[in-house]
PDB file of C-alpha atoms in Angstrom:
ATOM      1  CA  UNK A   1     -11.120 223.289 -19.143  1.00 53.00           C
ATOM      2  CA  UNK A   2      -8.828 223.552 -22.338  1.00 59.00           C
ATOM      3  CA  UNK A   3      -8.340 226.144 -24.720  1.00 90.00           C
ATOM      4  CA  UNK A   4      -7.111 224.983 -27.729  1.00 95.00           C
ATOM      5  CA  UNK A   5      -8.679 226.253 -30.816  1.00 96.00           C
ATOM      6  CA  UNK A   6      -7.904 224.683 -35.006  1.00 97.00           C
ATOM      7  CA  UNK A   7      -8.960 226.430 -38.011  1.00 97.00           C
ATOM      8  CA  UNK A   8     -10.441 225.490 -40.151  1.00 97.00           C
ATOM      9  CA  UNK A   9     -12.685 222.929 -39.122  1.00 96.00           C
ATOM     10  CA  UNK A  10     -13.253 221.447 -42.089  1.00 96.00           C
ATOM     11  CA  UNK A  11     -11.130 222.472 -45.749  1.00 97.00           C
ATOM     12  CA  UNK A  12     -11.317 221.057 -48.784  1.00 97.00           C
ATOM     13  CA  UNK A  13      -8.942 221.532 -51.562  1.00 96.00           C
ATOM     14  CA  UNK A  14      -7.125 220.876 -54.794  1.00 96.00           C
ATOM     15  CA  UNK A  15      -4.217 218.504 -55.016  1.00 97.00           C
ATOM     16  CA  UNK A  16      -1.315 220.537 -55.300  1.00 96.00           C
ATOM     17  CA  UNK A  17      -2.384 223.414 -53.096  1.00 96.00           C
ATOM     18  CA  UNK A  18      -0.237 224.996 -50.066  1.00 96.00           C
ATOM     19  CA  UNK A  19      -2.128 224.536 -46.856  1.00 96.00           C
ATOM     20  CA  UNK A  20      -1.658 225.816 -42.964  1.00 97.00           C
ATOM     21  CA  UNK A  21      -3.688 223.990 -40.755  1.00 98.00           C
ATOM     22  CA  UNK A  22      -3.798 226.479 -37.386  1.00 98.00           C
ATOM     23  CA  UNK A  23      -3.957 225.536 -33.642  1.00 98.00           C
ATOM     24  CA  UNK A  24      -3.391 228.073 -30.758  1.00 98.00           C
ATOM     25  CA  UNK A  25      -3.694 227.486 -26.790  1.00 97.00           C
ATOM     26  CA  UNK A  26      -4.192 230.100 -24.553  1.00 94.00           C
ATOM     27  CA  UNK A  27      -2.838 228.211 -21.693  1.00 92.00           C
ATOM     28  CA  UNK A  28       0.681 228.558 -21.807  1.00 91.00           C
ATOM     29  CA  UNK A  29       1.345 224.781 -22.198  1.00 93.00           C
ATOM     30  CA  UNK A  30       5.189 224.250 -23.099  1.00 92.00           C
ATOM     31  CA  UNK A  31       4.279 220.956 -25.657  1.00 94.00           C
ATOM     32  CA  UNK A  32       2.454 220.697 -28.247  1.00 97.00           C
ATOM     33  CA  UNK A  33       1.189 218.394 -30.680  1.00 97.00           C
ATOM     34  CA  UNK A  34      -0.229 217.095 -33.973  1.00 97.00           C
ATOM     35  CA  UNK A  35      -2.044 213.857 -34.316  1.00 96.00           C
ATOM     36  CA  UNK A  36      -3.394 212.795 -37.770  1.00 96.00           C
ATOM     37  CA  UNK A  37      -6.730 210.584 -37.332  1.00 94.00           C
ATOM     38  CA  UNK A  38      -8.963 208.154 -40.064  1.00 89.00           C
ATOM     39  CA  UNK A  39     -12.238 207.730 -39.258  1.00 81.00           C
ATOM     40  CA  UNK A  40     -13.036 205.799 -36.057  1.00 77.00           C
ATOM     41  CA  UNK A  41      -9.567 205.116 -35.792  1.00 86.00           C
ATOM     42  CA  UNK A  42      -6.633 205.556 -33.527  1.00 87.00           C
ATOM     43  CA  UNK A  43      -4.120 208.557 -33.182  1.00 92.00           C
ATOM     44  CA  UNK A  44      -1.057 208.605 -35.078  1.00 92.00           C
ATOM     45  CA  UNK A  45       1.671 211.094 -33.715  1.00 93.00           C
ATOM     46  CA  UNK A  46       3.004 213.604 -37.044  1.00 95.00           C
ATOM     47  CA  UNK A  47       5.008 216.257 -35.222  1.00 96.00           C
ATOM     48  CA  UNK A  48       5.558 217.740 -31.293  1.00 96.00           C
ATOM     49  CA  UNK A  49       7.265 220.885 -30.377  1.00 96.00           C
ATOM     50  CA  UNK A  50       9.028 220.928 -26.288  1.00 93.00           C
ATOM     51  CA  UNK A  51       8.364 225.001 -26.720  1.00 94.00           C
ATOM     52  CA  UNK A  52       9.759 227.973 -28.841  1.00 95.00           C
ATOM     53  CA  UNK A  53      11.989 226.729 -31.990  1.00 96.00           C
ATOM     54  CA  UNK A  54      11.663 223.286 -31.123  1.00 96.00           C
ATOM     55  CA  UNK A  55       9.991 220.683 -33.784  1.00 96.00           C
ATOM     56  CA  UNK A  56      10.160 217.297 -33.073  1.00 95.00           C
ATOM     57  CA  UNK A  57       8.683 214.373 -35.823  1.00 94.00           C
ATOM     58  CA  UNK A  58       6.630 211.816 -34.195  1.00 90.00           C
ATOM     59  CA  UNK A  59       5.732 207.774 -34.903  1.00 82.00           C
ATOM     60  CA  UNK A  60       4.024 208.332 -38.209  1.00 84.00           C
ATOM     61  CA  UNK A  61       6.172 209.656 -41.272  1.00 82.00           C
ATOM     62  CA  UNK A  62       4.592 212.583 -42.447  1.00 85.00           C
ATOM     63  CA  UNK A  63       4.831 214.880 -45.444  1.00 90.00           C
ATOM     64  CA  UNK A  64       3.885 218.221 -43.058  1.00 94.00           C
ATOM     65  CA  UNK A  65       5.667 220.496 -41.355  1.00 95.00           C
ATOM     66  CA  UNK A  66       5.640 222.871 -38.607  1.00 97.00           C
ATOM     67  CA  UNK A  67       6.721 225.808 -36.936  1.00 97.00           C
ATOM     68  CA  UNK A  68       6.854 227.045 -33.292  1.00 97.00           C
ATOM     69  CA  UNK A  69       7.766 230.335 -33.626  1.00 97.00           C
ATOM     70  CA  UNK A  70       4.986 231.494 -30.488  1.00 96.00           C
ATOM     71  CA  UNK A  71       4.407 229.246 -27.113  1.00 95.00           C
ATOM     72  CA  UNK A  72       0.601 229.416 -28.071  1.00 96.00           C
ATOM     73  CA  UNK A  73       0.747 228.836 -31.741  1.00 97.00           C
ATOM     74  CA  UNK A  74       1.439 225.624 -33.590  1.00 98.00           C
ATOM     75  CA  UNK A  75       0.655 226.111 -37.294  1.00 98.00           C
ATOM     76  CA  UNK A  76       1.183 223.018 -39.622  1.00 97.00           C
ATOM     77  CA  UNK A  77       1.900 223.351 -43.221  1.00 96.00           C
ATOM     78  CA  UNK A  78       1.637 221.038 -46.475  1.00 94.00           C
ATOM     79  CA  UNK A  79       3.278 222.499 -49.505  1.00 94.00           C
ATOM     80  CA  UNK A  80       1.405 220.734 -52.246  1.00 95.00           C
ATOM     81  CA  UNK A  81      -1.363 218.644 -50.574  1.00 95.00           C
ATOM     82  CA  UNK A  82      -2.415 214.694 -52.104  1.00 95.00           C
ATOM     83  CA  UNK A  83      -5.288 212.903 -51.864  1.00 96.00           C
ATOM     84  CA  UNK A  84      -3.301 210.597 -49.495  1.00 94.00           C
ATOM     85  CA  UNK A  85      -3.730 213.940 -46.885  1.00 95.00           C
ATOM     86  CA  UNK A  86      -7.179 213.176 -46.730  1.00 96.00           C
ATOM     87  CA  UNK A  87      -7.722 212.511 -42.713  1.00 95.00           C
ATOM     88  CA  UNK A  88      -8.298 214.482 -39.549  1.00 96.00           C
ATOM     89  CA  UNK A  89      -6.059 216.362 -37.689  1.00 97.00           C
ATOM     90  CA  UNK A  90      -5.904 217.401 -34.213  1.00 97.00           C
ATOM     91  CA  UNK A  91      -3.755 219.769 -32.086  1.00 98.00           C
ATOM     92  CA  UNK A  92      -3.270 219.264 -28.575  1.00 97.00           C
ATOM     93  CA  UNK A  93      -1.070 220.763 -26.193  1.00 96.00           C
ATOM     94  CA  UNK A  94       0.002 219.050 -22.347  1.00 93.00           C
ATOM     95  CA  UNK A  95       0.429 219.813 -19.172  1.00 80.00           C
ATOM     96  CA  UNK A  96       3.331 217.882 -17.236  1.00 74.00           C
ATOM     97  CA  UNK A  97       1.836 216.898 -14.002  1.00 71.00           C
ATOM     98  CA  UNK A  98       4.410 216.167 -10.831  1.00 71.00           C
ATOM     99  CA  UNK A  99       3.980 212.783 -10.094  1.00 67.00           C
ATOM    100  CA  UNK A 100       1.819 211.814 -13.048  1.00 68.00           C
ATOM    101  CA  UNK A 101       2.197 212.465 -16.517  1.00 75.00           C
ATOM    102  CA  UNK A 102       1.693 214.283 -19.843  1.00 83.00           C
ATOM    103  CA  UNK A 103      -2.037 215.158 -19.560  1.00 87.00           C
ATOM    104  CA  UNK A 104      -2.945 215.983 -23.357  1.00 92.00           C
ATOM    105  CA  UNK A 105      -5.922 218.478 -24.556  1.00 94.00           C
ATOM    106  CA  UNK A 106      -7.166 218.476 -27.938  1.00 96.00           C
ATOM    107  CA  UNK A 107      -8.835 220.907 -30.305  1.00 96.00           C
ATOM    108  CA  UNK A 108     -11.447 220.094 -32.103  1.00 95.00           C
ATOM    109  CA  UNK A 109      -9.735 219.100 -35.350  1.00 96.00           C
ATOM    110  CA  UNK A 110      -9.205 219.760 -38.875  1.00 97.00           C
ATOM    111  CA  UNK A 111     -11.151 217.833 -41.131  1.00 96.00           C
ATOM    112  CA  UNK A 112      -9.318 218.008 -44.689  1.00 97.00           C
ATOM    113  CA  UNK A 113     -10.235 216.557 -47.595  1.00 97.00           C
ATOM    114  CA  UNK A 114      -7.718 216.500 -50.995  1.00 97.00           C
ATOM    115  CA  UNK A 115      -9.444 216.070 -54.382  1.00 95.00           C
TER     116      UNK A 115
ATOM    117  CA  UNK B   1       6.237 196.623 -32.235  1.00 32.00           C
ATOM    118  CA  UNK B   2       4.563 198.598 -29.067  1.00 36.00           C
ATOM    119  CA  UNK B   3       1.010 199.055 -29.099  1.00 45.00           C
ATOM    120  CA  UNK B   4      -1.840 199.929 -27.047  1.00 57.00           C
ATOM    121  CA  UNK B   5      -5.184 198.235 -28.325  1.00 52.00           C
ATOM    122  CA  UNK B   6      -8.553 196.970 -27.527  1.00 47.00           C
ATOM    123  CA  UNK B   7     -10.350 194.072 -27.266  1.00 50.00           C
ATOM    124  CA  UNK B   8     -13.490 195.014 -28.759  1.00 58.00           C
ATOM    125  CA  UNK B   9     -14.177 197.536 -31.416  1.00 87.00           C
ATOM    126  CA  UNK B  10     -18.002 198.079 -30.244  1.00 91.00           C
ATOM    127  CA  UNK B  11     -20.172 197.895 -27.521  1.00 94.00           C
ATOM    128  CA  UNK B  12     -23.620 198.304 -26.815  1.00 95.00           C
ATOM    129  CA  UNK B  13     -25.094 198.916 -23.433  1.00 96.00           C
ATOM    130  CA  UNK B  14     -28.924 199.531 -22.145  1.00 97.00           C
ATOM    131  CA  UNK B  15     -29.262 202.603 -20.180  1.00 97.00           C
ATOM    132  CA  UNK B  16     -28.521 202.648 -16.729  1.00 97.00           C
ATOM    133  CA  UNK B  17     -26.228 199.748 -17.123  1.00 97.00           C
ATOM    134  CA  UNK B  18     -22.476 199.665 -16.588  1.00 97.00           C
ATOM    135  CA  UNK B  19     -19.957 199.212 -19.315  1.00 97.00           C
ATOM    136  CA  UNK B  20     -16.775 197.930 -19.156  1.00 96.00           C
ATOM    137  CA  UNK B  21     -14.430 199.129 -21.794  1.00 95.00           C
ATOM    138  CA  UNK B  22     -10.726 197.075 -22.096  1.00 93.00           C
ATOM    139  CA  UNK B  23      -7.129 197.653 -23.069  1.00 92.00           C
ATOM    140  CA  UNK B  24      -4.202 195.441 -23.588  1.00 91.00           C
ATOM    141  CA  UNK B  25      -1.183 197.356 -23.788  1.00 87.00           C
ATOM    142  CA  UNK B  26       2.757 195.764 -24.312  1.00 77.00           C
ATOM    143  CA  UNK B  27       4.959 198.465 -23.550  1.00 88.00           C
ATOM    144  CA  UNK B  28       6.072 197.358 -19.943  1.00 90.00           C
ATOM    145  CA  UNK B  29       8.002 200.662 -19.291  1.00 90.00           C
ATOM    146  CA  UNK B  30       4.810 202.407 -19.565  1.00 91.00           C
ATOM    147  CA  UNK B  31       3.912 204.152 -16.077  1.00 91.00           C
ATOM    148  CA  UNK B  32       0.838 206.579 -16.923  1.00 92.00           C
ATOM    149  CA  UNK B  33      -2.026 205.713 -18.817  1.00 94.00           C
ATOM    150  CA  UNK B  34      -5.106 207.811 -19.623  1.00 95.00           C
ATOM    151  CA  UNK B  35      -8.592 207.108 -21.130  1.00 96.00           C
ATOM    152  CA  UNK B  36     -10.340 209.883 -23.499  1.00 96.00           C
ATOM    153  CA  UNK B  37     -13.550 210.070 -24.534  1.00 96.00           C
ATOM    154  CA  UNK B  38     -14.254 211.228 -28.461  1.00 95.00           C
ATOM    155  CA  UNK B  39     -17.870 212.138 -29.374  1.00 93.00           C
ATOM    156  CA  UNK B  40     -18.372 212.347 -33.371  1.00 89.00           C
ATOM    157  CA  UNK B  41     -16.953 215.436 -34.731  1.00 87.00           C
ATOM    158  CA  UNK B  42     -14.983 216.492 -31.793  1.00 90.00           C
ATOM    159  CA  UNK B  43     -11.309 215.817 -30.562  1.00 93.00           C
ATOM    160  CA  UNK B  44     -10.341 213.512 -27.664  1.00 95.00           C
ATOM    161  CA  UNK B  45     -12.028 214.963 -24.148  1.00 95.00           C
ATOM    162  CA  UNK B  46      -9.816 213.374 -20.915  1.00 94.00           C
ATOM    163  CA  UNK B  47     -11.925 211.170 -18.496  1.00 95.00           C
ATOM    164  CA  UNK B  48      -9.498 209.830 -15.998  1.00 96.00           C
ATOM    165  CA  UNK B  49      -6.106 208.967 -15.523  1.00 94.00           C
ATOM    166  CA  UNK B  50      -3.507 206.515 -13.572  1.00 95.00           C
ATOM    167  CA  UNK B  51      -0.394 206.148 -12.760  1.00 93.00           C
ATOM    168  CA  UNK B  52       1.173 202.524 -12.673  1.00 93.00           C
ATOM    169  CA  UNK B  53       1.526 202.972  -8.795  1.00 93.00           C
ATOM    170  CA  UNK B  54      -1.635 202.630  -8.379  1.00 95.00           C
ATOM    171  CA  UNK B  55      -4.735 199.430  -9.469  1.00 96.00           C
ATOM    172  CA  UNK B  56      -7.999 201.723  -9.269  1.00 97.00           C
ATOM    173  CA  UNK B  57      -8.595 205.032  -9.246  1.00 97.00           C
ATOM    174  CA  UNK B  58     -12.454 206.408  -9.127  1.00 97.00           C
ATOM    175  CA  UNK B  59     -13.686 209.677 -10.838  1.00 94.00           C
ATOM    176  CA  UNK B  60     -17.127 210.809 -11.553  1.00 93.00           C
ATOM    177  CA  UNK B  61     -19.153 207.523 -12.496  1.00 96.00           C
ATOM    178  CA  UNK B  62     -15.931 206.332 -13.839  1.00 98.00           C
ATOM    179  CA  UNK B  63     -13.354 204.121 -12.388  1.00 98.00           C
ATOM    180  CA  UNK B  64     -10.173 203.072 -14.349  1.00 98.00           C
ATOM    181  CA  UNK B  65      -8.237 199.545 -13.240  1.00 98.00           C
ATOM    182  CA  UNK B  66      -4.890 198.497 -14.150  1.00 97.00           C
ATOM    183  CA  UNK B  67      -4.017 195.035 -13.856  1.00 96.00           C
ATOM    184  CA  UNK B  68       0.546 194.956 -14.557  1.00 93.00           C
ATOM    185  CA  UNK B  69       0.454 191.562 -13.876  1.00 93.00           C
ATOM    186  CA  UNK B  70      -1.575 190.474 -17.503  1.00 93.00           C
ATOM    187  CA  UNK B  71      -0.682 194.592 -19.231  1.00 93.00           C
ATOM    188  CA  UNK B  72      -4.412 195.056 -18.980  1.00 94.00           C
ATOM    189  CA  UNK B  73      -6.671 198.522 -18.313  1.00 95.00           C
ATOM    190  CA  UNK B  74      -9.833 198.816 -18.035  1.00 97.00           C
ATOM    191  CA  UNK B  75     -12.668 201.552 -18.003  1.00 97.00           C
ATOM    192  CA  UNK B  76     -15.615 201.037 -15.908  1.00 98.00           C
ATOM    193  CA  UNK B  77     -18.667 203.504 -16.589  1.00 98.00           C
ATOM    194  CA  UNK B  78     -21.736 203.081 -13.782  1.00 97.00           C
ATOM    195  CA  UNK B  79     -24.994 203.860 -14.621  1.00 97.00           C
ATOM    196  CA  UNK B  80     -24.736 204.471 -18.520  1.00 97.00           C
ATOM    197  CA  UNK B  81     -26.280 207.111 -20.026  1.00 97.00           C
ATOM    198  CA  UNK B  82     -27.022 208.156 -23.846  1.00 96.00           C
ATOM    199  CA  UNK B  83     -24.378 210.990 -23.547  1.00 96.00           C
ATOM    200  CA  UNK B  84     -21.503 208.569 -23.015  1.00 97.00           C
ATOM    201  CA  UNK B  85     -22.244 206.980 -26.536  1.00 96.00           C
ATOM    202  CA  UNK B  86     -18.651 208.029 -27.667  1.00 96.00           C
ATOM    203  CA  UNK B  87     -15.502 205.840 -28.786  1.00 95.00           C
ATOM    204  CA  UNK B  88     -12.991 205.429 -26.108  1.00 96.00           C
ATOM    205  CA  UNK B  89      -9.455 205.532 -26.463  1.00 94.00           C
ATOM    206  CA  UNK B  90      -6.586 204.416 -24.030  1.00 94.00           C
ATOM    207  CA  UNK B  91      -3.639 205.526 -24.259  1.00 93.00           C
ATOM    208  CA  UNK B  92       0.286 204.887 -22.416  1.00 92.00           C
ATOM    209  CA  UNK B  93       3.058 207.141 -22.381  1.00 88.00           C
ATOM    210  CA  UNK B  94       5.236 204.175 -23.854  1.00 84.00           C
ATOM    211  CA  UNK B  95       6.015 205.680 -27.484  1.00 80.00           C
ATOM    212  CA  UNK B  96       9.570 207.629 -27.803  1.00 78.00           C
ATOM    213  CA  UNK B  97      10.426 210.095 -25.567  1.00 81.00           C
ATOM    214  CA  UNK B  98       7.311 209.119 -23.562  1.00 81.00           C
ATOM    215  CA  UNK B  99       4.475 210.333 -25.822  1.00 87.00           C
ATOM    216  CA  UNK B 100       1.446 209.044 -26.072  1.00 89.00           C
ATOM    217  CA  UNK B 101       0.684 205.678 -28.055  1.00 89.00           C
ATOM    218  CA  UNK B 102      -3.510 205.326 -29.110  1.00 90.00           C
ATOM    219  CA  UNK B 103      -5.071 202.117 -28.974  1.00 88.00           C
ATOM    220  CA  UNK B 104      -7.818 201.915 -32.145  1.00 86.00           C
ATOM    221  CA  UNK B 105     -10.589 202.685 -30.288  1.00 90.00           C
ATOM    222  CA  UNK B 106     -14.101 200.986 -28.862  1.00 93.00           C
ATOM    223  CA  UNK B 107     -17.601 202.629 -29.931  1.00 94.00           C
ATOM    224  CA  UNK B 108     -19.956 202.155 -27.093  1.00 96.00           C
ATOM    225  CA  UNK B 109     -23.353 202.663 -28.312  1.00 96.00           C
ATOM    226  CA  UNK B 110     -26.392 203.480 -25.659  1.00 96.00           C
ATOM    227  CA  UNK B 111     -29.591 201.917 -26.242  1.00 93.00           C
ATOM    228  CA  UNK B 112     -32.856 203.899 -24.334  1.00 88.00           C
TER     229      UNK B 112
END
């Protein structure tokens, strides 16, 4: 089973506010990830870290950043959240299987809402 | 561009019966593919996996088929219960540097 744990599960907030979504794994996993959600729909890739002081920006153009400063933490911030940030966000980390692939395990997510 | 996607957004079943969930995908470098299961409120939960080696592989009253010839995947789910009601994602390792790419997503819905 994974071990991947967000806070806050749900936040919601003033336009203009600084926010730090959290996400730590206990299970060592190298790679990590942020996805950012809508409703019902599919996964868009924000950001991915290979380990320590690596950040990597994924598919979807994002206004968030992160920080790998810890293998088992994977903070990401906004400086001055926007309505537009309204969405989901989930944290996963992988596990590189010999022969297979990147298996991915997710948190439970951040549910944010911007007013 | 790339994308992973399904044919139908919803899906309702009778308990007991099987579903079939499908997934087109395009990317023909793609060589792993995975289906997740995401229950309201929760994040993405793996089911099963395949490599592009293989056409079928069976899990647990799953069984995921991959057809290379037409870029097509499919989830098979035997015996549906009410605790499958979920949306089910695929997903291929075809975006850059091999992550993941999310199809949008089918709700199956359980009837008792």
């Amino acid at each position: 089973e994974a071990d991947i744990y967000q806070t806050p599960r749900y936040l919601v907030i003033g336009t203009g506010k600084k926010i730090t979504l959290e996400c730590s794994q206990t299970m060592g996993h190298d790679k990590m990830y942020w996805y950012q959600q809508d409703p019902g729909m599919e996964l868009h890739l924000i950001h991915y870290s290979y380990g320590v002081n690596s950040t990597e920006k994924g598919d979807l153009s994002s206004e968030s950043t992160v920080s790998r400063i810890r293998t088992e933490h994977f903070p990401l911030t906004l400086e001055s959240a926007r309505p537009s940030h309204t969405s989901q966000y989930l944290c996963a980390s992988s596990l590189r299987i010999e022969g297979q692939g990147e298996k991915l395990f997710f948190g439970s997510g951040t549910q944010l809402s911007v007013l | 561009g790339e994308s992973v996607g399904l044919h139908l957004p919803t899906l309702s079943v009778q308990e007991g019966d099987n579903s079939i969930i499908n997934c087109a995908y395009s990317n023909s470098a793609s060589d792993y593919f995975i289906w997740y299961k995401q229950e309201s409120g929760k994040g993405p939960q793996f089911i099963i996996d395949i490599r592009s080696n293989m056409d079928k592989r069976q899990g647990q009253r799953v069984t995921v088929l991959l057809n290379k010839t037409v870029k097509h995947l499919s989830l098979q789910i035997a015996a549906t219960q009410p605790g499958d009601s979920a949306v089910y994602f695929c997903a291929e390792n075809g975006g850059s540097q091999g992550n993941l790419i999310f199809g949008k997503g089918t709700k199956l819905s359980v009837k008792p």
